[in-house]
Amino acid sequence: MSKVEIDELSGTDTTGHEWDGIKELDTPLPRWWLWTFYITIVWAIGYMIAYPAIPLVTTYTKGLLGYSSRAEVAGEIAAAKQAQNKFLEKMSSMSLEDIRSDQELFQFSVAGGKSAYLVNCVQCHGSGAQGAPGYPNLNDDDWIWGGSLEDIHTTLKHGVRHDADDDTRVSEMPAFGEGVLETPQIAATAQFVLKLSGQEHDATLAEQGVPIYAENCASCHGDEGKGDREQGAPNLTDAIWLYGGDGVSIAKQIAKPSHGVMPAWASRLDENTIKQLAVYIHSLGGGE
Amino acid sequence: MNVKPEIDRIDVEAVNSKEKRSLYAARVKVFPKRVSGTFRTLKWWVTALTLAVYYITPWLRWDRGDFAPDQAVLVDMANRRFYFFFIQIWPQEFYYIAGLLVMAGIGLFLVTSTVGRAWCGYACPQTVWVDFFLVIERWVEGDRNARIKLDTAAWTGDKIVKRISKHALWVLIAISTGGAWIFYFADAPTLMINLVTGKAPFVAYSTIAILTATTYIFAGFMREQVCTYMCPWPRVQGAMLDEDSLVVTYNDWRGEPRSRHRKKAIAAGQTTGDCVDCNACVAVCPMGIDIRDGNQLECITCALCIDACNGVMEKLGTPKSLISYTTLRDFNENASGRPTPTTWRSFIRPRTFIYIAFWAAIGFAMLFVLLNRDRMGINVLHDRNPIFVQLADGSIRNGYTVKILNMELRPRSFRIDLKGLEGATMVMAGSDVAPSRQISLDVPADKLRIIQVYVTASRAQMKGETTPFKLIATDIEGGETAVYDAAFKGPDK
């Protein structure tokens, strides 16, 4: 192509391409567009020099500014931690009761406790702290080991039946089905426990269960079945059952009880986090 | 016959006239000539007023007490508040801004349908800042002819000095323009100190940089191209104008046939119009068009050609208004020889009436809502996980996140009452007050307080799975109330 052909009608150069007599015009790019394009090229080169850009075999070009998104995140986390410090320092020397009555610290603890809860506790107690069979519901007002701030704090710190902790909360209901009581006796006791909690029951069997209960169960659960928090013996008269409140579940628990275990969090979480967790759990509505 | 004095013809081309408006040609510079007259004076006033409003507004103070900033007009992004003198707007009240924008839109329709593109010609920031930049340009480089000469001259010391001083002044104006903008978004005096001492946030500097660049480029270099190629409004306005709208018009029925050598033409027995073809109207046009070609997209109706032509007509002793604000109806009637003078009646027609009615209706509705708006609010969010909790005695408890808004600039005490769900009680999380049907709480000035509320009811009080009830927040002192229709959830019996 030696000579550029000019289109007669528009006066514009043609590219020399032709299809069935139709020739392609070589319309120039708008200059603003072209210059924007050049600027982006310059920008890209500058960017590659200033910022991490080219992946190498084991590393990458770091760029003159030394920017790293990872370091940026680390910096943000450090800044957030720094921001929490003034609250954490203040609460570390305060009693749980004082933390709760300080509106600012209360909000901080509920928020911090919630995030710690979502990492450490949801696996058993559920995302809404609603529990599951064998894992207590933390929203309600029934507490095996007590629902005051101190009680919750102790339970969190030392756990339940956590052998490695000397101060852990321990209660061990005997397996009455293994050589202590006969099956009919267990059935009768279960009917009596149903009666205690005001549920439908077989009156005759429940009557038979009275002496069996008095002899075997009252020492821990109390004469009226109200339970004993000192020993971790659940209240049998209320509407809340850890392992189910129907006759069969109760009989099963008498015969061969299940015993849940909760870790002692003192070895895993720092004191301030445990305090926040205690305030958070206490705020869920059942706190005493 | 009275022979009129000759007027020098200005050597000028309407560079943006229809024939010369090729999309692929480079822009030809426009060198608007200085002009004086009624409309130029009016434009100076509008320019001064709009610039003053823009630069001064952020510095006005307005006392709002201890709990709010004292800047009269402030868009507080960080705290999500908008202050306008005695009005304070929260983000959820943004509909006021939307309403103002609708009013501004209808206002533009109204103005355009009556007096044409008055917005473009007088008040548009592009016009105002181009005028501002042109003043500097004339002051440094001289009027039209001097500027043309300088533009084509070789790069002598004089030219360099002039160009540098012009651009330096332009940049100064651009910086102060971009700088003024950010004062609307923070306390102006504090920000000014921070800006000067280099302590202002990066976004302040970057905003200034961007707005400085756009001001400098738009007003210094792009000028009429912004109106012709970038702005959508000229396209929209075609639909707003009708035969009763005032537009800048060359009355060709009076001017034509134009004659440059009137004496000769008359001597030769030819008829001549009033136009002496002096090109004054073309020389002053900032858009680079010739108004005598008729109504054009480029025309922003700045009316400078009217001033220029009237000056010439005055000198010649011929009546003014050869170029004038004229409606198409008048123009046609005059052209067909049945002139009827334009009166104010041409402004009253169904179209303008409907615009005014809409505009006023929205304005009054907003004013009414503004004067009667709530300065508090209650918002209730039912806990979803768990939806309800059974308690030891068999009763059911529901949790709610309750948000109480105190939109006044002073701390207030509120009472929340439980209505419906007889026998139920409630308690605020973290509080040691015994459960009752009432909660009292303080909310700081201009703040939202979020509390967790637990409502407990026995199964007997519930009507099936969901029982409706109300939470009523009351300002203890003022008595203002807000009601929320909440729901109590329980097991399916």
Coordinates of N, CA, C and O in Angstrom, one line a residue, chain A residues 27-28 31 97 100 103 106-107 127-128 130 137 139-142 237-240 283-286, chain B residues 24-27 385-386 388-394 397 427 429-432 442 449-450 452 454:
Chain A
T27 N -11.2 6.3 10.4 CA -11.5 7.5 11.3 C -10.6 7.6 12.5 O -10.4 6.6 13.2
P28 N -10.0 8.7 12.7 CA -9.1 8.8 13.8 C -9.8 8.7 15.1 O -11.0 9.1 15.2
R31 N -9.3 12.6 20.1 CA -8.0 12.9 20.8 C -8.1 12.7 22.3 O -7.2 12.3 22.9
E97 N -19.7 -6.8 88.6 CA -20.9 -6.0 88.9 C -20.7 -4.5 88.4 O -21.6 -3.9 87.9
R100 N -20.8 -4.1 84.7 CA -22.2 -4.2 84.2 C -22.9 -2.9 84.4 O -23.7 -2.5 83.6
Q103 N -22.3 2.0 81.8 CA -23.0 1.8 80.5 C -22.1 1.6 79.3 O -22.3 0.7 78.5
F106 N -20.4 -1.8 79.7 CA -21.4 -2.8 79.5 C -21.5 -3.1 78.0 O -21.5 -4.2 77.6
Q107 N -21.7 -2.0 77.3 CA -21.8 -2.2 75.8 C -20.6 -2.8 75.2 O -20.7 -3.7 74.3
S127 N -25.6 -20.8 67.9 CA -25.3 -19.4 67.6 C -26.1 -18.4 68.3 O -25.7 -17.3 68.5
G128 N -27.3 -18.8 68.7 CA -28.2 -17.9 69.5 C -28.1 -18.2 71.0 O -29.0 -17.7 71.7
Q130 N -29.0 -20.8 72.2 CA -30.2 -21.5 72.6 C -30.0 -22.9 73.0 O -30.9 -23.6 73.4
N137 N -29.3 -24.2 77.4 CA -29.7 -22.9 76.8 C -29.3 -21.8 77.7 O -29.6 -21.9 78.9
N139 N -30.1 -18.6 77.4 CA -31.0 -17.5 77.4 C -32.0 -17.6 78.6 O -32.5 -16.6 79.0
D140 N -32.3 -18.8 79.0 CA -33.4 -19.0 80.0 C -32.9 -18.7 81.4 O -31.7 -18.4 81.6
D141 N -33.8 -18.8 82.3 CA -33.5 -18.4 83.7 C -33.3 -19.7 84.6 O -33.4 -19.6 85.8
D142 N -33.0 -20.8 84.0 CA -32.7 -22.0 84.8 C -31.2 -22.2 84.7 O -30.6 -22.4 83.6
T237 N -38.4 -29.5 89.1 CA -39.8 -29.0 89.1 C -40.1 -28.0 88.0 O -41.2 -27.7 87.8
D238 N -39.1 -27.6 87.3 CA -39.3 -26.5 86.3 C -39.6 -27.1 84.9 O -39.6 -28.3 84.7
A239 N -39.7 -26.2 83.9 CA -40.1 -26.7 82.6 C -38.9 -26.9 81.7 O -39.0 -27.1 80.5
I240 N -37.7 -26.8 82.3 CA -36.5 -26.9 81.4 C -35.7 -28.2 81.7 O -35.4 -28.5 82.9
S283 N -26.2 -11.0 80.2 CA -27.2 -10.1 79.5 C -28.2 -10.7 78.6 O -29.1 -10.1 78.1
L284 N -28.0 -12.0 78.4 CA -28.9 -12.7 77.5 C -30.4 -12.8 78.0 O -31.2 -13.3 77.3
G285 N -30.6 -12.4 79.2 CA -32.0 -12.4 79.7 C -32.2 -13.2 80.9 O -33.2 -13.0 81.7
G286 N -31.3 -14.2 81.1 CA -31.6 -15.1 82.3 C -30.7 -14.8 83.5 O -30.8 -15.4 84.5
Chain B
Y24 N -14.6 16.3 13.6 CA -13.3 15.8 13.5 C -12.2 16.9 13.4 O -11.1 16.7 13.4
A25 N -12.8 18.2 13.4 CA -11.8 19.3 13.3 C -11.4 19.7 14.7 O -12.2 19.5 15.7
A26 N -10.2 20.2 14.9 CA -9.8 20.7 16.2 C -10.6 21.9 16.5 O -11.1 22.6 15.6
R27 N -10.8 22.2 17.8 CA -11.6 23.3 18.3 C -10.8 24.6 17.9 O -9.6 24.7 17.9
N385 N -32.7 -15.2 66.8 CA -32.0 -16.4 67.2 C -31.7 -16.3 68.6 O -30.7 -15.7 69.0
P386 N -32.4 -16.9 69.5 CA -33.6 -17.7 69.3 C -34.8 -16.8 69.1 O -34.8 -15.7 69.7
F388 N -37.8 -17.3 70.4 CA -38.4 -17.1 71.8 C -37.6 -18.1 72.7 O -37.0 -19.0 72.3
V389 N -37.7 -17.9 74.0 CA -37.1 -18.7 75.0 C -38.1 -19.1 76.0 O -38.9 -18.3 76.5
Q390 N -38.1 -20.4 76.3 CA -39.0 -20.9 77.4 C -38.3 -20.7 78.7 O -37.1 -21.1 78.8
L391 N -39.0 -20.2 79.7 CA -38.4 -20.0 81.0 C -38.7 -21.2 81.9 O -39.6 -22.0 81.6
A392 N -38.1 -21.2 83.1 CA -38.3 -22.3 84.1 C -39.7 -22.5 84.4 O -40.2 -23.6 84.6
D393 N -40.5 -21.4 84.6 CA -41.9 -21.6 85.0 C -42.8 -21.8 83.8 O -44.0 -21.8 83.9
G394 N -42.3 -22.0 82.6 CA -43.1 -22.4 81.5 C -43.5 -21.2 80.7 O -44.0 -21.3 79.6
R397 N -40.4 -16.0 76.7 CA -39.7 -14.7 76.7 C -39.3 -14.4 75.3 O -38.8 -15.3 74.6
V427 N -38.2 -6.0 80.6 CA -37.1 -5.5 81.4 C -36.0 -5.1 80.4 O -35.9 -5.7 79.3
A429 N -32.1 -5.1 79.3 CA -30.9 -5.8 79.6 C -29.9 -4.9 80.2 O -29.7 -3.7 79.8
G430 N -29.3 -5.4 81.3 CA -28.2 -4.6 82.0 C -28.8 -3.7 83.1 O -28.1 -3.0 83.8
S431 N -30.2 -3.6 83.2 CA -30.8 -2.8 84.2 C -31.2 -3.7 85.4 O -31.5 -4.8 85.2
D432 N -31.2 -3.1 86.6 CA -31.6 -3.9 87.7 C -33.0 -3.6 88.2 O -33.5 -4.0 89.2
D442 N -32.6 7.4 79.4 CA -32.1 8.7 78.9 C -31.4 8.5 77.6 O -30.7 7.5 77.4
R449 N -30.1 5.6 70.8 CA -29.7 4.7 71.8 C -30.3 3.3 71.5 O -31.5 3.2 71.3
I450 N -29.5 2.3 71.5 CA -29.9 0.9 71.3 C -29.9 0.1 72.5 O -28.9 0.1 73.2
Q452 N -31.5 -3.6 74.6 CA -32.0 -4.9 74.5 C -33.2 -5.0 75.5 O -33.0 -4.7 76.7
Y454 N -36.3 -7.4 77.0 CA -36.9 -8.8 77.1 C -38.3 -8.7 77.6 O -38.6 -8.1 78.7

